[in-house]
PDB file of C-alpha atoms in Angstrom:
ATOM      1  CA  UNK P   1     145.665  90.891   0.641  1.00 75.00           C
ATOM      2  CA  UNK P   2     146.684  87.799   2.550  1.00 84.00           C
ATOM      3  CA  UNK P   3     144.997  86.646   5.745  1.00 85.00           C
ATOM      4  CA  UNK P   4     148.165  87.509   7.680  1.00 84.00           C
ATOM      5  CA  UNK P   5     148.211  91.043   6.256  1.00 77.00           C
ATOM      6  CA  UNK P   6     144.544  91.513   7.119  1.00 79.00           C
ATOM      7  CA  UNK P   7     145.163  90.305  10.670  1.00 83.00           C
ATOM      8  CA  UNK P   8     148.129  92.676  11.109  1.00 79.00           C
ATOM      9  CA  UNK P   9     146.114  95.571   9.699  1.00 76.00           C
ATOM     10  CA  UNK P  10     143.186  94.850  12.017  1.00 75.00           C
ATOM     11  CA  UNK P  11     145.501  94.609  15.047  1.00 77.00           C
ATOM     12  CA  UNK P  12     147.108  97.952  14.160  1.00 77.00           C
ATOM     13  CA  UNK P  13     143.790  99.686  13.592  1.00 75.00           C
ATOM     14  CA  UNK P  14     142.325  98.239  16.788  1.00 72.00           C
ATOM     15  CA  UNK P  15     145.455  99.325  18.671  1.00 74.00           C
ATOM     16  CA  UNK P  16     145.461 102.909  17.374  1.00 73.00           C
ATOM     17  CA  UNK P  17     141.736 103.673  17.141  1.00 69.00           C
ATOM     18  CA  UNK P  18     140.886 103.995  20.877  1.00 67.00           C
ATOM     19  CA  UNK P  19     143.732 106.378  21.781  1.00 65.00           C
ATOM     20  CA  UNK P  20     143.096 108.534  18.715  1.00 66.00           C
ATOM     21  CA  UNK P  21     139.366 108.630  19.411  1.00 62.00           C
ATOM     22  CA  UNK P  22     139.934 109.402  23.088  1.00 60.00           C
ATOM     23  CA  UNK P  23     142.784 111.896  22.855  1.00 59.00           C
ATOM     24  CA  UNK P  24     142.875 113.494  19.425  1.00 57.00           C
ATOM     25  CA  UNK P  25     139.462 113.347  17.807  1.00 55.00           C
ATOM     26  CA  UNK P  26     137.650 114.450  20.937  1.00 52.00           C
ATOM     27  CA  UNK P  27     137.247 118.186  20.969  1.00 52.00           C
ATOM     28  CA  UNK P  28     139.395 120.091  23.461  1.00 50.00           C
ATOM     29  CA  UNK P  29     136.605 122.519  24.319  1.00 50.00           C
ATOM     30  CA  UNK P  30     137.158 122.893  28.051  1.00 53.00           C
ATOM     31  CA  UNK P  31     140.767 123.967  27.720  1.00 51.00           C
ATOM     32  CA  UNK P  32     140.121 126.416  24.918  1.00 59.00           C
ATOM     33  CA  UNK P  33     136.714 127.887  25.778  1.00 66.00           C
ATOM     34  CA  UNK P  34     135.004 126.409  22.722  1.00 69.00           C
ATOM     35  CA  UNK P  35     131.304 125.559  22.742  1.00 72.00           C
ATOM     36  CA  UNK P  36     130.366 121.947  23.403  1.00 76.00           C
ATOM     37  CA  UNK P  37     129.124 120.232  20.266  1.00 80.00           C
ATOM     38  CA  UNK P  38     128.847 116.454  19.772  1.00 82.00           C
ATOM     39  CA  UNK P  39     131.618 114.838  17.736  1.00 80.00           C
ATOM     40  CA  UNK P  40     129.192 113.765  14.987  1.00 87.00           C
ATOM     41  CA  UNK P  41     128.282 117.411  14.497  1.00 90.00           C
ATOM     42  CA  UNK P  42     131.956 118.320  14.257  1.00 88.00           C
ATOM     43  CA  UNK P  43     132.620 115.483  11.766  1.00 87.00           C
ATOM     44  CA  UNK P  44     129.661 116.705   9.703  1.00 91.00           C
ATOM     45  CA  UNK P  45     131.119 120.222   9.563  1.00 92.00           C
ATOM     46  CA  UNK P  46     134.518 118.805   8.577  1.00 89.00           C
ATOM     47  CA  UNK P  47     132.965 116.981   5.628  1.00 89.00           C
ATOM     48  CA  UNK P  48     130.840 119.987   4.640  1.00 93.00           C
ATOM     49  CA  UNK P  49     133.881 122.254   4.802  1.00 90.00           C
ATOM     50  CA  UNK P  50     135.586 120.268   2.025  1.00 84.00           C
ATOM     51  CA  UNK P  51     133.583 122.074  -0.591  1.00 77.00           C
ATOM     52  CA  UNK P  52     130.437 121.261  -2.478  1.00 79.00           C
ATOM     53  CA  UNK P  53     126.956 120.861  -1.093  1.00 89.00           C
ATOM     54  CA  UNK P  54     126.239 117.308   0.004  1.00 88.00           C
ATOM     55  CA  UNK P  55     123.031 115.346  -0.339  1.00 90.00           C
ATOM     56  CA  UNK P  56     121.688 113.899   2.868  1.00 92.00           C
ATOM     57  CA  UNK P  57     122.316 110.373   1.582  1.00 91.00           C
ATOM     58  CA  UNK P  58     125.886 111.088   0.546  1.00 90.00           C
ATOM     59  CA  UNK P  59     126.653 112.873   3.798  1.00 92.00           C
ATOM     60  CA  UNK P  60     125.153 110.034   5.869  1.00 92.00           C
ATOM     61  CA  UNK P  61     127.286 107.525   3.977  1.00 90.00           C
ATOM     62  CA  UNK P  62     130.467 109.553   4.460  1.00 87.00           C
ATOM     63  CA  UNK P  63     129.769 109.871   8.175  1.00 87.00           C
ATOM     64  CA  UNK P  64     128.724 106.264   8.631  1.00 88.00           C
ATOM     65  CA  UNK P  65     125.348 107.124  10.135  1.00 91.00           C
ATOM     66  CA  UNK P  66     121.756 106.554   9.043  1.00 93.00           C
ATOM     67  CA  UNK P  67     119.829 109.271   7.204  1.00 91.00           C
ATOM     68  CA  UNK P  68     117.537 109.450  10.252  1.00 93.00           C
ATOM     69  CA  UNK P  69     120.520 110.167  12.530  1.00 93.00           C
ATOM     70  CA  UNK P  70     121.884 112.680  10.056  1.00 93.00           C
ATOM     71  CA  UNK P  71     118.528 114.462   9.889  1.00 94.00           C
ATOM     72  CA  UNK P  72     118.804 115.185  13.620  1.00 95.00           C
ATOM     73  CA  UNK P  73     122.482 116.211  13.341  1.00 95.00           C
ATOM     74  CA  UNK P  74     121.872 118.561  10.405  1.00 95.00           C
ATOM     75  CA  UNK P  75     118.759 119.939  12.088  1.00 95.00           C
ATOM     76  CA  UNK P  76     120.742 120.853  15.181  1.00 94.00           C
ATOM     77  CA  UNK P  77     123.558 122.363  13.095  1.00 95.00           C
ATOM     78  CA  UNK P  78     120.999 124.395  11.139  1.00 95.00           C
ATOM     79  CA  UNK P  79     119.321 125.572  14.372  1.00 94.00           C
ATOM     80  CA  UNK P  80     122.703 126.831  15.559  1.00 92.00           C
ATOM     81  CA  UNK P  81     123.340 128.588  12.248  1.00 94.00           C
ATOM     82  CA  UNK P  82     126.296 126.304  11.397  1.00 94.00           C
ATOM     83  CA  UNK P  83     124.722 124.604   8.357  1.00 95.00           C
ATOM     84  CA  UNK P  84     121.951 125.246   5.896  1.00 95.00           C
ATOM     85  CA  UNK P  85     119.629 122.925   3.974  1.00 93.00           C
ATOM     86  CA  UNK P  86     118.417 123.685   0.459  1.00 92.00           C
ATOM     87  CA  UNK P  87     116.611 121.773  -2.254  1.00 89.00           C
ATOM     88  CA  UNK P  88     118.450 120.638  -5.355  1.00 79.00           C
ATOM     89  CA  UNK P  89     117.611 122.644  -8.471  1.00 82.00           C
ATOM     90  CA  UNK P  90     117.905 119.515 -10.643  1.00 83.00           C
ATOM     91  CA  UNK P  91     115.900 117.201  -8.387  1.00 84.00           C
ATOM     92  CA  UNK P  92     113.565 118.931  -5.935  1.00 83.00           C
ATOM     93  CA  UNK P  93     113.302 115.705  -3.893  1.00 85.00           C
ATOM     94  CA  UNK P  94     116.963 115.971  -2.860  1.00 86.00           C
ATOM     95  CA  UNK P  95     117.963 117.998   0.167  1.00 88.00           C
ATOM     96  CA  UNK P  96     121.425 119.539  -0.021  1.00 92.00           C
ATOM     97  CA  UNK P  97     123.450 120.536   3.014  1.00 94.00           C
ATOM     98  CA  UNK P  98     126.289 123.046   3.222  1.00 94.00           C
ATOM     99  CA  UNK P  99     128.261 124.750   5.975  1.00 94.00           C
ATOM    100  CA  UNK P 100     127.577 128.403   6.675  1.00 94.00           C
ATOM    101  CA  UNK P 101     130.250 130.997   7.344  1.00 94.00           C
ATOM    102  CA  UNK P 102     129.436 130.631  11.036  1.00 93.00           C
ATOM    103  CA  UNK P 103     129.985 126.864  10.732  1.00 93.00           C
ATOM    104  CA  UNK P 104     133.294 127.379   8.918  1.00 93.00           C
ATOM    105  CA  UNK P 105     134.410 129.876  11.573  1.00 92.00           C
ATOM    106  CA  UNK P 106     133.551 127.427  14.357  1.00 90.00           C
ATOM    107  CA  UNK P 107     135.443 124.686  12.563  1.00 88.00           C
ATOM    108  CA  UNK P 108     138.478 126.979  12.263  1.00 89.00           C
ATOM    109  CA  UNK P 109     138.342 127.601  16.024  1.00 88.00           C
ATOM    110  CA  UNK P 110     138.322 123.836  16.624  1.00 84.00           C
ATOM    111  CA  UNK P 111     141.150 123.408  14.133  1.00 82.00           C
ATOM    112  CA  UNK P 112     143.316 125.945  15.970  1.00 84.00           C
ATOM    113  CA  UNK P 113     142.504 124.361  19.338  1.00 80.00           C
ATOM    114  CA  UNK P 114     143.280 120.905  17.924  1.00 78.00           C
ATOM    115  CA  UNK P 115     146.657 122.146  16.664  1.00 79.00           C
ATOM    116  CA  UNK P 116     147.552 123.361  20.155  1.00 80.00           C
ATOM    117  CA  UNK P 117     146.228 120.107  21.634  1.00 76.00           C
ATOM    118  CA  UNK P 118     148.499 118.122  19.265  1.00 77.00           C
ATOM    119  CA  UNK P 119     151.511 120.255  20.171  1.00 81.00           C
ATOM    120  CA  UNK P 120     150.911 119.520  23.842  1.00 80.00           C
ATOM    121  CA  UNK P 121     150.428 115.773  23.371  1.00 77.00           C
ATOM    122  CA  UNK P 122     153.196 115.162  20.857  1.00 79.00           C
ATOM    123  CA  UNK P 123     155.675 117.595  22.377  1.00 84.00           C
ATOM    124  CA  UNK P 124     157.789 114.696  23.649  1.00 88.00           C
ATOM    125  CA  UNK P 125     158.650 113.681  20.082  1.00 87.00           C
ATOM    126  CA  UNK P 126     161.719 115.020  18.324  1.00 90.00           C
ATOM    127  CA  UNK P 127     161.280 116.993  15.100  1.00 90.00           C
ATOM    128  CA  UNK P 128     162.494 113.946  13.191  1.00 92.00           C
ATOM    129  CA  UNK P 129     159.961 111.686  14.913  1.00 91.00           C
ATOM    130  CA  UNK P 130     157.202 114.219  14.259  1.00 88.00           C
ATOM    131  CA  UNK P 131     158.169 114.376  10.566  1.00 91.00           C
ATOM    132  CA  UNK P 132     158.091 110.575  10.450  1.00 90.00           C
ATOM    133  CA  UNK P 133     154.635 110.476  12.051  1.00 85.00           C
ATOM    134  CA  UNK P 134     153.341 113.063   9.573  1.00 87.00           C
ATOM    135  CA  UNK P 135     154.837 111.192   6.617  1.00 91.00           C
ATOM    136  CA  UNK P 136     153.290 107.889   7.661  1.00 89.00           C
ATOM    137  CA  UNK P 137     149.886 109.383   8.383  1.00 84.00           C
ATOM    138  CA  UNK P 138     149.942 111.090   4.978  1.00 86.00           C
ATOM    139  CA  UNK P 139     150.678 107.684   3.445  1.00 88.00           C
ATOM    140  CA  UNK P 140     147.774 106.129   5.363  1.00 85.00           C
ATOM    141  CA  UNK P 141     145.444 108.852   4.107  1.00 82.00           C
ATOM    142  CA  UNK P 142     146.695 108.391   0.549  1.00 86.00           C
ATOM    143  CA  UNK P 143     146.082 104.639   0.710  1.00 84.00           C
ATOM    144  CA  UNK P 144     142.650 105.067   2.277  1.00 80.00           C
ATOM    145  CA  UNK P 145     141.750 107.528  -0.480  1.00 80.00           C
ATOM    146  CA  UNK P 146     142.825 104.931  -3.021  1.00 84.00           C
ATOM    147  CA  UNK P 147     140.454 102.353  -1.509  1.00 80.00           C
ATOM    148  CA  UNK P 148     137.585 104.827  -1.405  1.00 73.00           C
ATOM    149  CA  UNK P 149     137.233 104.650   2.370  1.00 65.00           C
TER     150      UNK P 149
END
């Protein structure tokens, strides 16, 4: 990657990150009657919903938080019945975390509310523009997956 490419990439990311964080990642709980949960808790459930049980270290890395921060997040999710902690059978020192059915159901409620939120915010786009946005975001995700981010 050239310096110019890196600079363009940084400008684009810096330009798009605040509006996405403010308008699309934030949970639309007031409008849809959903419970208020912090965004880190929601991100944790999103990662846990992808499948396998996660170790605390792996989950902290994926979320970009410290294990100490994650301990509080997972503790609060477990208290609410949205996640459960177990010990690894292979290595009893490892704590594994997984989403519960209640956590998956809550995440599905947020997903449905987010879909409606997107329809409201992107309603000004034509179908063609929406398809273009989807295509380009899918490409971004594909490239990020390739880099391991």
